[in-house]
Amino acid sequence: MHRLRHFALHVLLLVIAHAPLPSAAVDTLRPGQALAGWKKLVSANGKFALGFFQLQPGSSYYLGIWFDEVPVLTPVWTANRDNPVSNSTSPELTISGDGNMAVVLAESGTTTVWSTSTEANATSNDTVAVLLDSGNLVLRSSSNSSLVFWESFDYPTDTQLPGVKIGWDKVTGLDRRLVSRKNSVDLSSGLYSSTMGHDGVARMLWNSSAVYWSSTWTGGFFSAIPEMSAGSPLANFTFVDNAREVYFTYNIFDESTVIRTTLHVSGRNQVRVWTGQDWMTVNNQPAHQCDAYAVCGPFTVCTDSASDADPSCDCMRGFSVRSPAEWAVKDRTGGCVRNTPLNCAADGRNRTGVPADKFYSMPGVRLPQNGRQSMPNASSAIECAQACLSSNCSCTAYSYGGEDGCSLWHGELVNVAADGNEGMIYLRLAAKELESGKGNRIAMVAGVAALVLVLVVVVVICSRRNNGKWWSRPIADSDKGGSVVGIATFKYADLQDATKKFSEKLGAGGFGCVFKGRLAGDSTDIAVKRLDGALGNVQGEKQFRAEVNSVGFIQHINLVKLIGFCCEGDRRLLVYEHMPNGSLDSHLFQFQSCRRRAPLDWSTRYQIAVGVARGLGYLHHGCRDCIIHCDIKPQNILLDASFAPKIADFGMAKFLGREFSRVVTTMRGTVGYLAPEWISGTPVTPKVDVYSYGMVLLELVSGKRNYVEHSSSCAEGQGDYLPVQAAHKLLHGDVLSVVDADLHGELNVEEAERVCRVACWCIQDLESDRPTMIEVVQFLEGICQVEIPPMPRLLTAIAGSGSHQTRVSSL
Ligand SMILES: *[C@@H]1O[C@H](CO)[C@@H](O)[C@H](O)[C@H]1NC(C)=O
Ligand SMILES: *[C@@H]1O[C@H](CO)[C@@H](O)[C@H](O)[C@H]1NC(C)=O
Ligand SMILES: *[C@@H]1O[C@H](CO)[C@@H](O)[C@H](O)[C@H]1NC(C)=O
Ligand SMILES: *[C@@H]1O[C@H](CO)[C@@H](O)[C@H](O)[C@H]1NC(C)=O
Ligand SMILES: *[C@@H]1O[C@H](CO)[C@@H](O)[C@H](O)[C@H]1NC(C)=O
Ligand SMILES: *[C@@H]1O[C@H](CO)[C@@H](O)[C@H](O)[C@H]1NC(C)=O
Ligand SMILES: *[C@@H]1O[C@H](CO)[C@@H](O)[C@H](O)[C@H]1NC(C)=O
Ligand SMILES: *[C@@H]1O[C@H](CO)[C@@H](O)[C@H](O)[C@H]1NC(C)=O
Ligand SMILES: *[C@@H]1O[C@H](CO)[C@@H](O)[C@H](O)[C@H]1NC(C)=O
């Protein structure tokens, strides 16, 4: 940031058309007066100033509002952000004859740079412009202060001050949204925006198209920002959704608090508080820098860094920064460009006398989120590479792995991040780029170093959050914590008591353990999931947020109920209703002891099949935002006292906005239940859950796992792969031999056949061949007839090659 530069005094001398403002600071501009040069309006409380400013000496002029008491120039609103005034002119702000406020050029007297253009029914001698104590610049009647014609709070730029509403006026169609600035020296509109939809969902978008963050208001806080539930000692939050308007706003308790929420150049919404010396960031959304879409531009690798605002961006090998000048002012959207052209001419043919292009492997990255093409025909890494080379110049990379193998990328690669995941991409480069010897080896572009960095960042972010005064106040002093619509916040000490110091363990998962407990003065049992070391564990923290963000505000009889959570310092706990009959897998399968609970009877199994389908149907189609569970398996289906199923574990769940059909995700479900498209890193649809559900149905009917863990001493015959075997028998009308022998033939054959058919439809290779969960419910309820499905081709191929066990276990 640069200090405010005042106009040279001689510029002021040119201003003669209007009477200058009185020299004492005033907050009001009257008809016939002009605001120009170094003059400024100052709000009555001295907090805000309005005037012309430059971001750098000699650069263009903007009319805007800034914090007058903060020595670092911090514009919070700009009138002419996309139409700055040249440094060689002398602009002035006046109230024009029609009662509007306008910036005109003094030289010409007529050129209007910016105007409020309201249809105010005011004569100019009755209209005044006042800078209010809130930082709102209003144009109003001088005789009646509540007759407001225009206000700057209706046209926010990149900053939401307390009192600014982000959202829609449904009557006038006014959409108040934040739009980031272009770079650190240019206030014009950038690519990121922060919005509130008509549907009441807050979203952050890139170039008005790609949603990279979204959240619903859950009676008191945004579900994606669970720490907000603890309230704030500085401000309260308001969300309104009625027939006239939908918006989010916040109000500070003490007018002297200097606070703002700004959509930063780097695509993150930051809540910042002035400490007296410096701006301190107390909240960032999204929490991780590289989660802002395309923040580093094409052909870069993004790494979360410990700095507040900017991730570190590195060009991929063989690429250089496109515009070092833009890069220097923190605008990385241009990304990087290729140093040596690929070996292909514009017509797609190879150039003569140039060696073939080569590939450079980049491990440990999140795969690019655009321009992917699946190549099911390539059955080896070499064929995949060949497919990329022999397609035209637009193929820039490939990846190979997982069940459907080969993917090609066309055009620019964006959103590649060093996130320590197992993703591996092969970048196409001219042979010359890889000649230097060292290039032929696998480069650790990302890998361990990046992972360590990520961890450092999280620790930094979280510890700052704890020191910050904003979201992190300890939970209110009530007995069980404050309860908001349906979901409660708990104190750690209360959960410690409820679980008798975490003594009765119910199970352990990827990121923590689940304990049984009972709240004081309550007669029902609860299950408390404690995410261990959540702060040192990015995935654990992400899981916590995903869980609160999804199950936190949905309720369905077939979804496990999240009673509340605890987000205290570095502690992350989730509190659920307790399910006395445990998880479905404990009833279906044998374990190390080679024993299992009493087998479930047929009608219970059928009830479970229908219940899980209803729960998923609700997730996909019933609630406001479509949610993909992403990890459907018997371990995540819990049974209540009457064996009614409840879907649990939303740690991998993904939101899909109403208007979007696919969501980009790098997280993965569980081997054996993964849809083919899921493995290849393609954006996924709810059909991945349909696939996993189909696999669960087969296990439910057969009582056998659909894949065999090689270490299991209880392994059954390793010959046939269950899904293929089942599909095969179904096609030959021999359903009974698929059914669990423990049922001893006590079952409804018609229902069993229906379940098998549905299962087989659900595990089809192509998403479009699989039914929706709504259709599945209708099939199972017998409302619709199910046709005989075709054999799933990929599964057959896997079973045929006899290699499915090594394939699945190597994932
Ligand atoms: C005005 O801007 C131009 C280019 O933008 C620059 O060359 C010139 O030095 C500036 N003039 C002043 C007086 O700073
Ligand atoms: C304001 O102007 C509109 C037309 O521009 C007119 O219909 C309306 O009556 C005026 N209102 C007042 C209070 O003068
Ligand atoms: C505004 O100007 C008109 C004539 O130009 C005059 O009649 C009226 O009294 C003025 N009103 C105020 C509030 O000064
Ligand atoms: C002032 O304006 C408001 C809003 O238009 C109106 O409701 C109110 O009656 C006006 N008061 C006077 C004294 O004119
Ligand atoms: C943003 O979207 C517009 C059209 O929707 C497109 O023309 C433009 O190229 C996009 N910008 C970038 C940086 O991709
Ligand atoms: C929020 O705080 C402001 C300032 O103290 C107060 O005026 C307002 O009524 C509060 N709103 C709610 C919903 O509590
Ligand atoms: C270009 O060269 C590669 C490698 O030699 C070859 O596989 C590919 O088919 C060639 N493409 C064309 C269009 O000739
Ligand atoms: C894949 O192979 C099938 C038959 O083997 C062929 O019909 C199809 O065109 C091939 N697809 C591509 C993209 O090469
Ligand atoms: C190159 O191939 C891609 C995908 O097959 C296609 O979209 C693109 O139009 C092709 N470009 C040229 C120049 O042929």
mmCIF file of C-alpha atoms in Angstrom, residues 444-647:
data_model
loop_
_atom_site.group_PDB
_atom_site.id
_atom_site.type_symbol
_atom_site.label_atom_id
_atom_site.label_comp_id
_atom_site.label_asym_id
_atom_site.label_seq_id
_atom_site.Cartn_x
_atom_site.Cartn_y
_atom_site.Cartn_z
ATOM 1 C CA MET A 444 9.863 -33.377 -6.757
ATOM 2 C CA VAL A 445 7.882 -30.335 -7.796
ATOM 3 C CA ALA A 446 5.670 -30.893 -4.877
ATOM 4 C CA GLY A 447 5.793 -33.856 -2.560
ATOM 5 C CA VAL A 448 7.037 -33.769 0.960
ATOM 6 C CA ALA A 449 8.260 -30.197 1.093
ATOM 7 C CA ALA A 450 4.888 -28.933 -0.059
ATOM 8 C CA LEU A 451 3.067 -31.049 2.453
ATOM 9 C CA VAL A 452 5.175 -29.677 5.261
ATOM 10 C CA LEU A 453 4.404 -26.164 4.049
ATOM 11 C CA VAL A 454 0.715 -26.886 4.013
ATOM 12 C CA LEU A 455 0.869 -28.049 7.587
ATOM 13 C CA VAL A 456 2.781 -24.949 8.633
ATOM 14 C CA VAL A 457 0.147 -22.777 6.995
ATOM 15 C CA VAL A 458 -2.678 -24.467 8.783
ATOM 16 C CA VAL A 459 -0.986 -24.102 12.104
ATOM 17 C CA VAL A 460 -0.347 -20.441 11.375
ATOM 18 C CA ILE A 461 -3.896 -19.804 10.251
ATOM 19 C CA CYS A 462 -5.358 -21.515 13.248
ATOM 20 C CA SER A 463 -3.115 -19.958 15.817
ATOM 21 C CA ARG A 464 -3.831 -16.541 14.365
ATOM 22 C CA ARG A 465 -7.479 -17.271 14.503
ATOM 23 C CA ASN A 466 -7.135 -18.038 18.163
ATOM 24 C CA ASN A 467 -5.302 -14.828 18.915
ATOM 25 C CA GLY A 468 -7.701 -12.855 16.785
ATOM 26 C CA LYS A 469 -10.623 -11.330 18.532
ATOM 27 C CA TRP A 470 -13.140 -11.932 15.824
ATOM 28 C CA TRP A 471 -14.628 -15.337 15.367
ATOM 29 C CA SER A 472 -12.817 -17.087 18.111
ATOM 30 C CA ARG A 473 -14.432 -16.004 21.330
ATOM 31 C CA PRO A 474 -15.022 -18.923 23.683
ATOM 32 C CA ILE A 475 -18.521 -20.254 23.662
ATOM 33 C CA ALA A 476 -21.136 -18.403 25.670
ATOM 34 C CA ASP A 477 -21.443 -19.263 29.332
ATOM 35 C CA SER A 478 -24.544 -21.340 29.233
ATOM 36 C CA ASP A 479 -24.871 -24.852 30.516
ATOM 37 C CA LYS A 480 -24.801 -26.753 27.271
ATOM 38 C CA GLY A 481 -23.593 -24.067 24.944
ATOM 39 C CA GLY A 482 -25.670 -21.864 22.708
ATOM 40 C CA SER A 483 -28.121 -23.703 20.557
ATOM 41 C CA VAL A 484 -28.896 -22.489 17.077
ATOM 42 C CA VAL A 485 -31.612 -23.912 14.860
ATOM 43 C CA GLY A 486 -31.195 -27.625 15.334
ATOM 44 C CA ILE A 487 -27.459 -27.593 15.923
ATOM 45 C CA ALA A 488 -25.654 -26.909 19.177
ATOM 46 C CA THR A 489 -22.197 -25.737 20.083
ATOM 47 C CA PHE A 490 -20.590 -27.565 22.976
ATOM 48 C CA LYS A 491 -17.857 -26.743 25.415
ATOM 49 C CA TYR A 492 -14.975 -29.165 25.368
ATOM 50 C CA ALA A 493 -15.208 -29.701 29.105
ATOM 51 C CA ASP A 494 -18.860 -30.746 28.816
ATOM 52 C CA LEU A 495 -18.032 -33.305 26.139
ATOM 53 C CA GLN A 496 -15.177 -34.579 28.246
ATOM 54 C CA ASP A 497 -17.642 -35.153 31.082
ATOM 55 C CA ALA A 498 -20.278 -36.611 28.793
ATOM 56 C CA THR A 499 -17.857 -39.232 27.483
ATOM 57 C CA LYS A 500 -16.297 -39.903 30.911
ATOM 58 C CA LYS A 501 -12.979 -38.523 29.626
ATOM 59 C CA PHE A 502 -13.299 -40.316 26.306
ATOM 60 C CA SER A 503 -13.283 -43.736 27.914
ATOM 61 C CA GLU A 504 -15.749 -45.764 25.854
ATOM 62 C CA LYS A 505 -14.480 -46.023 22.309
ATOM 63 C CA LEU A 506 -17.027 -47.012 19.670
ATOM 64 C CA GLY A 507 -14.693 -47.001 16.727
ATOM 65 C CA ALA A 508 -11.835 -45.323 14.927
ATOM 66 C CA GLY A 509 -11.748 -43.674 11.546
ATOM 67 C CA GLY A 510 -9.289 -41.930 9.298
ATOM 68 C CA PHE A 511 -9.007 -38.738 11.295
ATOM 69 C CA GLY A 512 -10.062 -39.628 14.791
ATOM 70 C CA CYS A 513 -12.017 -41.811 17.156
ATOM 71 C CA VAL A 514 -15.666 -42.028 18.096
ATOM 72 C CA PHE A 515 -16.707 -42.244 21.754
ATOM 73 C CA LYS A 516 -19.962 -43.047 23.438
ATOM 74 C CA GLY A 517 -21.356 -40.555 25.910
ATOM 75 C CA ARG A 518 -24.362 -39.013 27.550
ATOM 76 C CA LEU A 519 -24.960 -35.336 28.247
ATOM 77 C CA ALA A 520 -25.654 -34.277 31.791
ATOM 78 C CA GLY A 521 -29.383 -34.191 32.456
ATOM 79 C CA ASP A 522 -30.202 -36.058 29.280
ATOM 80 C CA SER A 523 -31.289 -39.645 28.912
ATOM 81 C CA THR A 524 -30.211 -40.348 25.335
ATOM 82 C CA ASP A 525 -26.794 -41.545 24.309
ATOM 83 C CA ILE A 526 -24.574 -39.579 21.994
ATOM 84 C CA ALA A 527 -21.595 -40.472 19.850
ATOM 85 C CA VAL A 528 -18.725 -38.003 19.961
ATOM 86 C CA LYS A 529 -16.202 -38.000 17.145
ATOM 87 C CA ARG A 530 -12.937 -36.424 18.142
ATOM 88 C CA LEU A 531 -10.797 -35.348 15.185
ATOM 89 C CA ASP A 532 -7.294 -35.932 16.407
ATOM 90 C CA GLY A 533 -4.709 -33.258 15.816
ATOM 91 C CA ALA A 534 -7.125 -31.504 13.508
ATOM 92 C CA LEU A 535 -4.896 -28.487 13.308
ATOM 93 C CA GLY A 536 -1.869 -30.358 12.149
ATOM 94 C CA ASN A 537 -4.019 -32.269 9.728
ATOM 95 C CA VAL A 538 -5.413 -30.449 6.733
ATOM 96 C CA GLN A 539 -7.698 -33.317 5.837
ATOM 97 C CA GLY A 540 -9.034 -33.518 9.380
ATOM 98 C CA GLU A 541 -9.867 -29.823 9.375
ATOM 99 C CA LYS A 542 -11.460 -30.115 5.948
ATOM 100 C CA GLN A 543 -13.490 -33.079 7.109
ATOM 101 C CA PHE A 544 -14.732 -31.173 10.118
ATOM 102 C CA ARG A 545 -15.867 -28.268 7.958
ATOM 103 C CA ALA A 546 -17.451 -30.500 5.352
ATOM 104 C CA GLU A 547 -19.371 -32.342 8.034
ATOM 105 C CA VAL A 548 -20.741 -29.254 9.795
ATOM 106 C CA ASN A 549 -21.396 -27.638 6.428
ATOM 107 C CA SER A 550 -23.487 -30.543 5.132
ATOM 108 C CA VAL A 551 -25.236 -32.541 7.852
ATOM 109 C CA GLY A 552 -25.288 -29.448 10.032
ATOM 110 C CA PHE A 553 -28.392 -28.126 8.395
ATOM 111 C CA ILE A 554 -30.121 -31.067 6.766
ATOM 112 C CA GLN A 555 -32.432 -33.429 8.481
ATOM 113 C CA HIS A 556 -33.808 -36.660 7.167
ATOM 114 C CA ILE A 557 -34.828 -39.831 8.872
ATOM 115 C CA ASN A 558 -32.201 -41.768 6.897
ATOM 116 C CA LEU A 559 -29.329 -39.385 7.585
ATOM 117 C CA VAL A 560 -27.527 -39.476 10.871
ATOM 118 C CA LYS A 561 -28.296 -36.391 12.910
ATOM 119 C CA LEU A 562 -25.491 -34.031 13.863
ATOM 120 C CA ILE A 563 -26.531 -32.716 17.260
ATOM 121 C CA GLY A 564 -23.719 -30.236 17.503
ATOM 122 C CA PHE A 565 -20.010 -29.652 17.526
ATOM 123 C CA CYS A 566 -17.172 -28.162 19.480
ATOM 124 C CA CYS A 567 -14.688 -25.831 17.838
ATOM 125 C CA GLU A 568 -12.608 -24.552 20.700
ATOM 126 C CA GLY A 569 -9.012 -23.526 20.076
ATOM 127 C CA ASP A 570 -7.446 -26.462 18.274
ATOM 128 C CA ARG A 571 -10.174 -28.892 19.335
ATOM 129 C CA ARG A 572 -12.604 -30.235 16.773
ATOM 130 C CA LEU A 573 -15.391 -32.549 17.906
ATOM 131 C CA LEU A 574 -18.632 -33.618 16.319
ATOM 132 C CA VAL A 575 -21.603 -34.843 18.341
ATOM 133 C CA TYR A 576 -24.109 -37.258 16.829
ATOM 134 C CA GLU A 577 -27.060 -39.254 17.991
ATOM 135 C CA HIS A 578 -25.864 -42.695 19.047
ATOM 136 C CA MET A 579 -26.811 -45.684 16.884
ATOM 137 C CA PRO A 580 -27.156 -48.749 19.113
ATOM 138 C CA ASN A 581 -26.883 -51.289 16.324
ATOM 139 C CA GLY A 582 -23.594 -50.047 14.940
ATOM 140 C CA SER A 583 -22.649 -50.067 11.303
ATOM 141 C CA LEU A 584 -24.039 -52.237 8.537
ATOM 142 C CA ASP A 585 -20.731 -53.936 7.853
ATOM 143 C CA SER A 586 -20.618 -55.438 11.333
ATOM 144 C CA HIS A 587 -23.842 -57.286 10.521
ATOM 145 C CA LEU A 588 -22.886 -58.359 7.026
ATOM 146 C CA PHE A 589 -19.311 -59.497 7.141
ATOM 147 C CA GLN A 590 -17.074 -61.768 9.097
ATOM 148 C CA PHE A 591 -14.091 -60.239 10.784
ATOM 149 C CA GLN A 592 -10.787 -61.499 12.124
ATOM 150 C CA SER A 593 -12.652 -63.625 14.624
ATOM 151 C CA CYS A 594 -14.462 -65.126 11.614
ATOM 152 C CA ARG A 595 -17.696 -64.360 13.373
ATOM 153 C CA ARG A 596 -20.342 -61.759 12.918
ATOM 154 C CA ARG A 597 -23.540 -60.698 14.601
ATOM 155 C CA ALA A 598 -26.724 -62.644 13.911
ATOM 156 C CA PRO A 599 -27.482 -62.353 10.189
ATOM 157 C CA LEU A 600 -30.048 -59.762 9.191
ATOM 158 C CA ASP A 601 -33.317 -61.197 7.942
ATOM 159 C CA TRP A 602 -34.560 -60.395 4.468
ATOM 160 C CA SER A 603 -37.169 -57.791 5.330
ATOM 161 C CA THR A 604 -34.593 -55.882 7.394
ATOM 162 C CA ARG A 605 -32.198 -55.930 4.471
ATOM 163 C CA TYR A 606 -34.868 -54.674 2.138
ATOM 164 C CA GLN A 607 -35.784 -51.924 4.578
ATOM 165 C CA ILE A 608 -32.112 -50.925 4.710
ATOM 166 C CA ALA A 609 -31.855 -50.856 0.903
ATOM 167 C CA VAL A 610 -34.893 -48.597 0.601
ATOM 168 C CA GLY A 611 -33.893 -46.377 3.537
ATOM 169 C CA VAL A 612 -30.391 -45.721 2.231
ATOM 170 C CA ALA A 613 -31.841 -44.949 -1.206
ATOM 171 C CA ARG A 614 -34.265 -42.462 0.325
ATOM 172 C CA GLY A 615 -31.498 -40.796 2.316
ATOM 173 C CA LEU A 616 -29.346 -40.434 -0.791
ATOM 174 C CA GLY A 617 -32.328 -39.289 -2.828
ATOM 175 C CA TYR A 618 -32.840 -36.534 -0.297
ATOM 176 C CA LEU A 619 -29.179 -35.518 -0.401
ATOM 177 C CA HIS A 620 -29.104 -35.413 -4.183
ATOM 178 C CA HIS A 621 -32.497 -33.941 -4.930
ATOM 179 C CA GLY A 622 -34.287 -32.932 -1.787
ATOM 180 C CA CYS A 623 -32.276 -30.280 -0.051
ATOM 181 C CA ARG A 624 -31.474 -26.784 -1.131
ATOM 182 C CA ASP A 625 -28.039 -27.497 -2.513
ATOM 183 C CA CYS A 626 -27.377 -30.916 -3.988
ATOM 184 C CA ILE A 627 -24.889 -32.787 -1.808
ATOM 185 C CA ILE A 628 -22.744 -35.673 -2.998
ATOM 186 C CA HIS A 629 -21.755 -37.941 -0.124
ATOM 187 C CA CYS A 630 -18.708 -39.381 -1.933
ATOM 188 C CA ASP A 631 -18.060 -42.247 0.469
ATOM 189 C CA ILE A 632 -21.039 -44.595 0.550
ATOM 190 C CA LYS A 633 -20.067 -47.993 2.007
ATOM 191 C CA PRO A 634 -21.448 -50.334 4.693
ATOM 192 C CA GLN A 635 -19.178 -48.825 7.365
ATOM 193 C CA ASN A 636 -20.893 -45.479 6.811
ATOM 194 C CA ILE A 637 -24.422 -46.841 7.132
ATOM 195 C CA LEU A 638 -25.474 -46.961 10.767
ATOM 196 C CA LEU A 639 -28.457 -48.820 12.193
ATOM 197 C CA ASP A 640 -30.701 -47.461 14.899
ATOM 198 C CA ALA A 641 -32.526 -49.505 17.535
ATOM 199 C CA SER A 642 -35.101 -50.721 15.018
ATOM 200 C CA PHE A 643 -32.468 -51.355 12.312
ATOM 201 C CA ALA A 644 -33.538 -48.336 10.289
ATOM 202 C CA PRO A 645 -30.472 -47.180 8.301
ATOM 203 C CA LYS A 646 -28.856 -43.773 8.660
ATOM 204 C CA ILE A 647 -26.141 -42.514 6.362
#
